[in-house]
Every structure is written in C-alpha cells, then in structure tokens.
C-alpha cells in the first residue's frame, strides 16, 4: 500500500537516528535487573528505517534492557502480505512488524496481532493523532500503533509561477484559474502534471467529493460504489485538472517518472510527496531554489482538500515470545525524541500533532501538516488490498476510460463489478 510513499525514504531521512540521540531528550533509563539471553526480532520494511535510526534505537533499547538483544530485519516489498501473514501464524513469529497503515485491518482479521488497548497509555497513545490512529484500529480495537505518515501536496516551480505573476492559490477554483493562465505562459509545457492512473492522487479527489468507493449491501457483503453522484463528480473534476497538462491518461506516476518530468523545467506543478524533490534535484540541481509547496486547495478558501494519508504502523505479534521487550521497543521507537527527529529529517508526519513543530523549516512538511487534518484513508476493510492489486480497476476501468471520453456512469458500473468481485473473494 505504501511502497511509493517510502520509495526514497532512506535518502530523505539521512541521519535521523543520530539526531534523535542528540535531541536533548534523555535516553531511556536503564531497567532494573538483567535481560541477559532475551531477544526480540523486529521486521522493518525496506526504506522505512535508515541504518543510523536503527543504530540509535538499538543503543537506546540495549540501555533500557541490559543484556537483551534487538534483531532488526529488513523485509522486501515482494510478496510482503503473504510473508507477514505466514509469519504471524507461526508459534515463533517476529515480535514486532512494520505494516502499511491501511493493512492493519487485514492482519487483524487473521488473528495475528496483539490487542494493544491495555498498553496505549504507556506507549504514549493518549497524544497520538486521531487521524493517524484511525488506521491502527480495526473494529474499534487497537491492533497497532501509528509510526509516521505522509500525504501529497502540490509541488510547484516558483520560477514559472512568478513568470505568470501568480502565487499559491487558496481555493480550488483559483487553482483551476491559475492552471489556465500557466498553460498559456511561455516556457510551460504542462501547468499540472497529473497521470491518469495515479491512484493515490485520485483517491484524494474521491475523498474530497465524499465518494465512499465501497458500500455494504443488504446481505452484509461489500460492493463497489463508484457509480454515485460523488464518484462521478470526482472523476469529472480529475478530468478537468488532468486536462491542464500532457501527462498520460493510461499510466501512473512512474511511467514516466513524474519527478523526471518536473526536472525538465517546463512543468509548473504536480501533486507530489516530499521525497520527490530530491529526485528532481538529482536530475537537475539548478532547480534548488525553484521548488515550492502548498496544500491542494478545496472549494473553501483556506481549507486544504482531502488527500490520501499513507504511512506505517508498528504492531506486536499475538504470539510474541517476549511481550515486555516487544512493547519496550515500541515505547522507544515512538518516543517524542525519535518521532521528532524522524519528522525533522524526513518531512513526514510524526504520530503526535504537538510534534508538528519539528517540521518547521521543511517547506514540504509545513504544507503537509496543514493538510493532515483533512487527510484520510482507503476503506479500512480486510479485503481492500485485493482492490489495489494490479491492474487497479478504479483507475484502469473507471478513471482512464473517463479521461479518454467514455461516459462516466457505464465506466463506473464496470469498475464497481470488478471491485465487488475482489472484495468478496476474487483476485
């Protein structure tokens, strides 16, 4: 679910772990007694935790639990859902797992995750962001703890916007007006680069229009629900925005890589993640002073539009062999010093709203934090992952056909049928 969110996180975060050590917050106090011979294994997804962060957290863990060993194991995204599901079913699973924030409901449904409700207070959960914590709940039960999150905001070319005598818009209509002006500005090839199958961008449009995507029918099954006024409005609005550029209608943000397109200097704006700026500068270092950020605006002045919130949660395996150390790792990984340092270096959201000040000075992070209260998720149901399996029917059967001129309602009906089949056992 979040592999695109963390595609370049290791580079973006840099020395976050070392920063945590020198943040001014004291390291955890050494525990009384010895934990000699005890150990836990933590699975972290590739790109989520850079080596410096792992080194710092390991040192803090070993200080807090003398004699204990922390085994941090990096997992590949390939077949990850099957691998984690299998591991959690075993008698000796990894004690802690890093899971995509929309995967919690699925893993909870397998019975493999520990209910963290009795431990929320000691984990600092009283201060967790309500928005982020929503993804760590399933059926109202606390099956995980929020770790970090990120969302898409508008990255814009300051030089091109200045050439058009424009500044960041405060409303959706103003943004559309600005795009029309930019498209006529010399040197601009695409006012907005918006690939027609960029699923996470489109999910924001669906949320903004109030589209539920799926609904529960009278028999209790989940069904596709795109052929609604809200679903049709989202596709129509996306088509309007997509028309102000030359991004492909039938490909996602990696075909071609949108950061590479932006780096050419003739794209005025795109909806992006913070780490994409690094990719732009790698391709074109001369743009260092040209990159700016603002939240995607909604129809209401000063209110950001709704967007998809991706990220990571940390969960404890139900069958962990050492609950004390597993929970101890969570307390350290999620403490305010490590959360703040991680946010400061990466630009991603910490799990506590009061720590957003750590994003000060990071233009992406500041824009992101303004949009965070309006962000949301894909449907948090156990079988949702099947819907996003490639090819994603929401974009391939619904959005792209609409962009190519097909009527909205028939395309939505086709997509709804495929979504319904996947939610109830297909693919």
CSV table of C-alpha atoms in Angstrom, one decimal, residues 126 165 188 299:
chain,number,residue,atom,x,y,z
A,126,UNK,CA,-3.1,9.5,24.7
A,165,UNK,CA,2.6,36.6,-12.0
A,188,UNK,CA,5.2,26.0,-19.7
A,299,UNK,CA,-13.6,24.8,-2.7
